[in-house]
Amino acid sequence: MKARVLQSLALAFLAFVGCRRDASEAAADSAFPPPQKSASAASTTRKAASKAASDGSVVVCIDGQPLTRRDVVRNGKVMLTLNMNKMRRTKIGKKDWEYLLRYCAEAAKREVGRAAVRRYLADHRLTPDSNVVARLTRAFVRRYGVKSKKLKRWHTVDDLKYMLGTNAFRVDAEIRDRVDYATVTNAILAANPVVVTEPMIQKRLKEIADYNARAEATNAVVFARATNVWQKIVGKEITFEDAAKAYSEDAYLAYGYEWGLFTREQLSDEAEVLKLLPTLKVGDVTPPVESDGGLAILRMDASDDPDNVAFSRVFFRLPMFYTQETPAEARTALKEELSRELISETLKDVASKLKIEYPDGTNVFSSAALTPAEFSACDR
């Protein structure tokens, strides 16, 4: 009886997730409206290309097997659904849309890689080990499985299939691709054991030490430059705003020079900023302090919230330091790097023997951008 109740709860929960998902897709269409109509020839061409793409343009054809644009969008939609379920979200945001666009743009390259893996399996007559299948299935479910304290017993691949409805087979396809890749990589490494020698280890350790020494010298130069800019600001030779526009190496400049509004807890990782905070008042400009991967000249701005402090900044990037490794750590790192290179080169060689064609252009996702309307038109 208890098992039946739990099963009913699980099915109800997954059905609820599916309903929320349908509503979120409608919201996505309004969040990303199609472009305005234009009478220009370029607009007409783009519309025709977009319509052709949604009707099944071929992204890539490998050994006679076509991958259509529609299939790519459907697959991307499934992976987007799984990622959002992992994060316990249903509303499609900007980052989710960007994820889907990246997924589609990389479709041809990804399919060539999968075809190379399949060719390697066939050429070497390899069959995935059942233990690998079980391990990677569990890993897949842990990453994407339903997370709910009331449904702990339902963390299974069947839950994901139920959630995806008619696209359930795509979960099996995704797991199979991962299993195939693991089988091939294990076979490549077994056939070509990676050997790390002592001279290779010493070379790596020396390269790390030399790089860190150069980074230390660069730090001194950056600090001197930042100090010079600070002196110009406090000496009224240049305004803070102009200094930010002229010297700042900050991604925030895309939105202006404001760094943001912070509580003291949010500044817990900014030790140098916290140290100066009690002495600052609105309008004060700090000398260069270490902040978030670089040096920052900060100005305290007015804040409407007494529990928060607001800052603008002029930011100077500092080079990253490599963590100094022990010989054992260097050996492990080298083995991993060499293994990745060996696998990549082997699969590239296999891919070079495939017959790869682009019947509808080199990449139909560049000739006709994915639209929200096309996204909604594809089955989930």
Coordinates of C-alpha atoms in Angstrom, one line a residue:
M1 CA 0.0 0.0 0.0
K2 CA 2.8 2.4 1.0
A3 CA 4.6 1.7 -2.3
R4 CA 1.5 2.5 -4.3
V5 CA 1.0 5.8 -2.5
L6 CA 4.7 6.8 -3.2
Q7 CA 4.3 5.8 -6.8
S8 CA 1.1 7.9 -7.1
L9 CA 2.9 10.9 -5.5
A10 CA 5.8 10.5 -7.9
L11 CA 3.6 10.4 -11.0
A12 CA 1.7 13.4 -9.8
F13 CA 4.9 15.4 -9.2
L14 CA 6.3 14.5 -12.6
A15 CA 3.0 15.4 -14.3
F16 CA 3.1 18.7 -12.4
V17 CA 6.6 19.4 -13.7
G18 CA 5.5 18.7 -17.2
C19 CA 2.6 21.1 -16.9
R20 CA 4.9 23.9 -15.5
R21 CA 7.3 23.2 -18.4
D22 CA 4.5 23.8 -21.0
A23 CA 3.7 27.1 -19.3
S24 CA 7.3 28.1 -19.3
E25 CA 7.6 27.5 -23.0
A26 CA 4.8 29.9 -23.7
A27 CA 6.5 32.4 -21.5
A28 CA 9.7 31.9 -23.5
D29 CA 7.9 32.9 -26.7
S30 CA 6.9 36.2 -25.2
A31 CA 10.3 36.7 -23.6
F32 CA 12.0 36.2 -27.0
P33 CA 9.6 37.7 -29.6
P34 CA 10.4 37.1 -33.3
P35 CA 12.0 39.9 -35.3
Q36 CA 9.8 42.6 -36.7
K37 CA 8.7 42.1 -40.3
S38 CA 10.6 44.0 -42.9
A39 CA 10.1 44.4 -46.6
S40 CA 13.8 44.3 -47.4
A41 CA 15.2 41.6 -49.6
A42 CA 17.6 40.6 -46.8
S43 CA 14.7 40.1 -44.4
T44 CA 12.8 38.0 -47.0
T45 CA 15.9 35.8 -47.5
R46 CA 16.3 35.3 -43.8
K47 CA 12.7 34.4 -43.4
A48 CA 12.9 31.9 -46.2
A49 CA 16.1 30.4 -44.7
S50 CA 14.4 30.2 -41.3
K51 CA 11.3 28.5 -42.7
A52 CA 13.5 26.0 -44.7
A53 CA 15.5 25.2 -41.6
S54 CA 12.4 24.6 -39.5
D55 CA 11.1 22.3 -42.2
G56 CA 14.1 20.0 -41.8
S57 CA 17.3 21.5 -43.3
V58 CA 20.2 19.1 -42.9
V59 CA 22.9 20.3 -40.5
V60 CA 25.4 17.6 -41.5
C61 CA 25.3 14.3 -43.3
I62 CA 27.8 11.7 -42.2
D63 CA 28.3 8.5 -44.2
G64 CA 24.9 9.1 -45.7
Q65 CA 23.1 9.6 -42.4
P66 CA 21.6 13.1 -42.1
L67 CA 21.1 15.1 -39.0
T68 CA 18.3 17.6 -39.4
R69 CA 17.9 21.0 -37.8
R70 CA 14.6 19.9 -36.3
D71 CA 16.3 16.9 -34.6
V72 CA 19.0 19.2 -33.2
V73 CA 16.4 21.6 -31.7
R74 CA 14.5 18.7 -30.2
N75 CA 17.6 17.2 -28.6
G76 CA 18.6 20.6 -27.3
K77 CA 15.2 21.1 -25.9
V78 CA 15.5 17.8 -24.0
M79 CA 18.9 18.7 -22.6
L80 CA 17.6 22.1 -21.6
T81 CA 14.6 20.5 -19.8
L82 CA 17.0 18.2 -17.9
N83 CA 19.3 21.0 -16.9
M84 CA 16.4 23.2 -15.7
N85 CA 15.0 20.2 -13.8
K86 CA 18.4 19.8 -12.1
M87 CA 18.3 23.4 -11.0
R88 CA 14.6 23.1 -10.0
R89 CA 13.5 25.8 -12.4
T90 CA 10.7 25.9 -14.9
K91 CA 10.9 29.5 -16.4
I92 CA 13.2 29.8 -19.4
G93 CA 15.7 32.7 -18.8
K94 CA 18.3 34.3 -20.9
K95 CA 21.0 31.9 -19.8
D96 CA 18.8 28.9 -20.7
W97 CA 18.2 30.4 -24.2
E98 CA 22.0 31.0 -24.6
Y99 CA 22.6 27.4 -23.6
L100 CA 20.2 26.2 -26.3
L101 CA 21.8 28.4 -28.9
R102 CA 25.3 27.1 -28.1
Y103 CA 24.0 23.5 -28.2
C104 CA 22.6 24.1 -31.7
A105 CA 25.7 25.9 -33.0
E106 CA 27.9 23.0 -31.9
A107 CA 25.6 20.3 -33.3
A108 CA 27.7 19.5 -36.4
K109 CA 30.9 19.1 -34.5
R110 CA 29.3 17.1 -31.8
E111 CA 27.7 14.7 -34.3
V112 CA 31.0 14.2 -36.1
G113 CA 32.6 13.3 -32.8
R114 CA 29.8 10.8 -32.0
A115 CA 30.2 9.3 -35.5
A116 CA 33.9 8.9 -35.0
V117 CA 33.2 7.0 -31.7
R118 CA 30.7 4.7 -33.4
R119 CA 33.2 4.0 -36.2
Y120 CA 36.0 3.2 -33.7
L121 CA 33.6 0.8 -31.9
A122 CA 32.7 -0.9 -35.2
D123 CA 36.3 -1.1 -36.5
H124 CA 37.6 -2.7 -33.2
R125 CA 34.4 -4.7 -32.6
L126 CA 34.0 -3.3 -29.1
T127 CA 31.0 -3.9 -26.9
P128 CA 30.3 -1.7 -23.8
D129 CA 30.8 -3.4 -20.5
S130 CA 27.6 -3.8 -18.4
N131 CA 29.4 -2.3 -15.4
V132 CA 30.2 0.8 -17.4
V133 CA 26.6 1.1 -18.5
A134 CA 25.3 0.8 -15.0
R135 CA 27.9 3.3 -13.6
L136 CA 27.3 6.0 -16.2
T137 CA 23.5 5.6 -16.0
R138 CA 23.7 6.2 -12.2
A139 CA 26.0 9.2 -12.9
F140 CA 23.5 10.6 -15.4
V141 CA 20.6 10.2 -13.0
R142 CA 22.6 11.9 -10.2
R143 CA 23.2 14.9 -12.4
Y144 CA 19.7 15.2 -13.9
G145 CA 17.4 13.2 -11.6
V146 CA 14.4 14.5 -9.8
K147 CA 15.4 16.1 -6.5
S148 CA 12.7 15.9 -3.9
K149 CA 12.8 14.8 -0.3
K150 CA 9.4 13.1 -0.6
L151 CA 10.5 11.2 -3.7
K152 CA 13.9 9.9 -2.8
R153 CA 13.0 6.4 -4.1
W154 CA 12.3 7.8 -7.5
H155 CA 15.8 8.9 -8.5
T156 CA 15.8 6.6 -11.5
V157 CA 16.2 6.9 -15.2
D158 CA 12.6 6.0 -15.6
D159 CA 11.6 9.2 -13.8
L160 CA 13.4 11.2 -16.4
K161 CA 11.8 9.3 -19.2
Y162 CA 8.4 9.8 -17.8
M163 CA 9.0 13.5 -17.5
L164 CA 10.1 13.7 -21.2
G165 CA 7.1 11.7 -22.5
T166 CA 7.5 10.9 -26.2
N167 CA 11.1 12.0 -26.1
A168 CA 12.0 9.4 -23.4
F169 CA 14.2 7.5 -25.9
R170 CA 16.5 10.6 -26.0
V171 CA 17.6 9.9 -22.5
D172 CA 18.7 6.4 -23.5
A173 CA 20.5 7.8 -26.5
E174 CA 22.4 10.3 -24.4
I175 CA 23.4 7.7 -21.9
R176 CA 24.4 5.3 -24.8
D177 CA 26.6 8.1 -26.3
R178 CA 28.4 8.6 -23.0
V179 CA 28.9 4.8 -22.5
D180 CA 30.2 4.5 -26.1
Y181 CA 32.7 7.3 -25.5
A182 CA 33.9 5.8 -22.2
T183 CA 34.3 2.4 -23.9
V184 CA 36.4 4.0 -26.8
T185 CA 38.6 6.1 -24.5
N186 CA 39.4 3.1 -22.3
A187 CA 40.3 1.0 -25.4
I188 CA 42.5 3.8 -26.8
L189 CA 44.4 4.2 -23.5
A190 CA 44.7 0.4 -23.1
A191 CA 46.2 0.1 -26.6
N192 CA 48.6 3.0 -26.1
P193 CA 49.6 3.3 -22.5
V194 CA 50.6 6.8 -21.5
V195 CA 54.1 7.0 -20.0
V196 CA 55.3 9.9 -17.9
T197 CA 59.0 10.2 -17.5
E198 CA 61.1 11.9 -14.8
P199 CA 62.5 14.6 -17.2
M200 CA 58.9 15.4 -18.2
I201 CA 57.9 15.9 -14.6
Q202 CA 61.0 18.2 -13.9
K203 CA 60.2 20.2 -17.1
R204 CA 56.6 20.8 -15.9
L205 CA 57.7 21.9 -12.5
K206 CA 60.3 24.3 -14.0
E207 CA 57.7 25.8 -16.3
I208 CA 55.3 26.4 -13.4
A209 CA 58.0 28.1 -11.4
D210 CA 59.1 30.2 -14.4
Y211 CA 55.6 31.3 -15.1
N212 CA 54.9 32.3 -11.5
A213 CA 58.1 34.3 -11.5
R214 CA 56.9 36.2 -14.6
A215 CA 53.5 36.7 -13.0
E216 CA 55.1 38.2 -9.9
A217 CA 57.0 40.7 -12.0
T218 CA 53.8 41.5 -14.0
N219 CA 52.0 42.1 -10.7
A220 CA 54.4 44.8 -9.7
V221 CA 53.9 46.6 -13.0
V222 CA 50.1 46.4 -12.7
F223 CA 50.2 47.7 -9.1
A224 CA 52.4 50.6 -10.2
R225 CA 50.0 51.5 -13.0
A226 CA 47.0 51.3 -10.8
T227 CA 48.7 53.5 -8.2
N228 CA 49.4 56.1 -10.8
V229 CA 45.8 56.2 -11.9
W230 CA 44.6 56.5 -8.3
Q231 CA 47.0 59.4 -7.8
K232 CA 45.5 61.1 -10.9
I233 CA 42.0 60.6 -9.5
V234 CA 42.7 62.0 -6.0
G235 CA 44.8 64.8 -7.6
K236 CA 41.7 65.8 -9.7
E237 CA 43.7 65.3 -12.9
I238 CA 41.0 62.9 -14.1
T239 CA 37.5 62.1 -12.9
F240 CA 36.7 58.6 -11.6
E241 CA 34.3 58.0 -14.5
D242 CA 36.8 59.0 -17.1
A243 CA 39.5 56.8 -15.4
A244 CA 37.1 53.8 -15.5
K245 CA 36.5 54.4 -19.2
A246 CA 40.1 54.8 -20.1
Y247 CA 41.9 52.3 -17.9
S248 CA 39.4 49.7 -16.4
E249 CA 39.7 46.1 -17.7
D250 CA 36.3 45.2 -16.2
A251 CA 33.5 43.3 -17.8
Y252 CA 31.1 45.5 -15.8
L253 CA 32.0 48.4 -18.1
A254 CA 29.4 46.9 -20.5
Y255 CA 26.9 48.1 -17.9
G256 CA 28.8 51.1 -16.7
Y257 CA 31.5 51.4 -14.0
E258 CA 29.3 50.5 -11.0
W259 CA 30.5 47.4 -9.2
G260 CA 27.3 46.8 -7.3
L261 CA 25.4 46.8 -4.0
F262 CA 26.7 44.5 -1.3
T263 CA 26.0 43.4 2.3
R264 CA 28.9 42.7 4.6
E265 CA 28.3 39.0 4.2
Q266 CA 28.6 39.3 0.4
L267 CA 32.0 41.0 0.8
S268 CA 33.3 38.2 3.0
D269 CA 35.7 37.1 0.3
E270 CA 37.0 40.7 -0.2
A271 CA 39.3 40.9 2.8
E272 CA 41.1 44.2 1.7
V273 CA 37.7 45.9 1.0
L274 CA 36.3 44.9 4.4
K275 CA 39.5 46.2 6.1
L276 CA 38.9 49.7 4.6
L277 CA 35.1 49.7 4.9
P278 CA 34.8 51.2 8.5
T279 CA 36.9 54.3 7.4
L280 CA 35.0 55.0 4.2
K281 CA 32.2 57.5 3.6
V282 CA 30.2 58.3 0.4
G283 CA 32.5 59.7 -2.3
D284 CA 35.8 58.4 -0.8
V285 CA 38.1 56.7 -3.3
T286 CA 40.4 53.9 -2.1
P287 CA 44.0 53.2 -3.2
P288 CA 44.3 50.0 -5.2
V289 CA 43.2 46.9 -3.2
E290 CA 43.1 43.3 -4.2
S291 CA 39.7 42.3 -5.4
D292 CA 38.2 39.4 -7.3
G293 CA 41.3 38.4 -9.4
G294 CA 42.9 41.8 -9.8
L295 CA 43.4 45.3 -8.3
A296 CA 40.5 47.7 -7.9
I297 CA 40.3 51.4 -7.1
L298 CA 36.9 51.7 -5.3
R299 CA 34.6 54.6 -4.8
M300 CA 31.9 54.3 -2.2
D301 CA 28.6 55.4 -3.7
A302 CA 25.3 56.5 -2.0
S303 CA 22.9 53.7 -1.1
D304 CA 19.2 53.9 -0.3
D305 CA 19.5 50.8 1.9
P306 CA 21.4 51.3 5.2
D307 CA 22.2 47.5 5.3
N308 CA 24.1 47.6 2.0
V309 CA 27.1 49.5 0.6
A310 CA 27.5 50.5 -3.0
F311 CA 30.7 50.7 -4.9
S312 CA 32.0 51.7 -8.3
R313 CA 35.5 50.5 -9.4
V314 CA 38.3 50.9 -11.8
F315 CA 39.6 47.4 -12.3
F316 CA 43.1 46.1 -13.3
R317 CA 43.5 42.4 -14.1
L318 CA 46.3 40.5 -12.5
P319 CA 47.8 37.3 -14.0
M320 CA 46.7 34.0 -12.4
F321 CA 49.3 32.0 -10.6
Y322 CA 49.7 28.3 -11.1
T323 CA 49.6 26.2 -7.9
Q324 CA 53.0 24.8 -7.3
E325 CA 52.8 21.0 -7.6
T326 CA 54.6 18.1 -6.0
P327 CA 56.3 15.6 -8.3
A328 CA 53.4 13.2 -7.7
E329 CA 50.8 15.8 -8.6
A330 CA 52.8 16.8 -11.7
R331 CA 52.9 13.1 -12.8
T332 CA 49.1 12.8 -12.4
A333 CA 48.4 16.1 -14.2
L334 CA 50.7 15.1 -17.1
K335 CA 49.1 11.7 -17.5
E336 CA 45.7 13.3 -17.7
E337 CA 46.8 15.9 -20.3
L338 CA 48.6 13.3 -22.4
S339 CA 45.6 11.0 -22.2
R340 CA 43.2 13.7 -23.4
E341 CA 45.6 14.5 -26.3
L342 CA 45.9 10.9 -27.3
I343 CA 42.1 10.4 -27.3
S344 CA 41.5 13.6 -29.2
E345 CA 44.1 12.8 -31.9
T346 CA 42.9 9.2 -32.3
L347 CA 39.3 10.3 -32.8
K348 CA 40.3 13.1 -35.2
D349 CA 42.1 10.5 -37.3
V350 CA 39.0 8.3 -37.3
A351 CA 36.8 11.3 -38.2
S352 CA 39.0 12.2 -41.2
K353 CA 37.9 8.9 -42.8
L354 CA 34.2 9.7 -42.5
K355 CA 32.3 11.1 -45.4
I356 CA 31.1 14.4 -44.1
E357 CA 28.7 16.6 -46.2
Y358 CA 26.8 19.9 -45.6
P359 CA 24.0 19.7 -48.1
D360 CA 22.3 22.9 -47.0
G361 CA 25.4 24.9 -46.2
T362 CA 28.4 24.7 -43.9
N363 CA 26.1 25.3 -40.9
V364 CA 22.4 26.0 -41.2
F365 CA 22.4 27.4 -37.7
S366 CA 24.6 30.3 -38.9
S367 CA 22.5 31.0 -42.1
A368 CA 19.2 31.0 -40.2
A369 CA 19.3 31.7 -36.5
L370 CA 17.1 29.6 -34.1
T371 CA 13.9 31.5 -33.2
P372 CA 11.6 31.0 -30.2
A373 CA 8.8 30.1 -32.7
E374 CA 10.9 27.2 -34.1
F375 CA 11.8 26.2 -30.5
S376 CA 8.1 25.9 -29.6
A377 CA 7.2 24.2 -32.8
C378 CA 9.4 21.2 -32.0
D379 CA 8.1 18.4 -29.8
R380 CA 9.4 18.3 -26.3

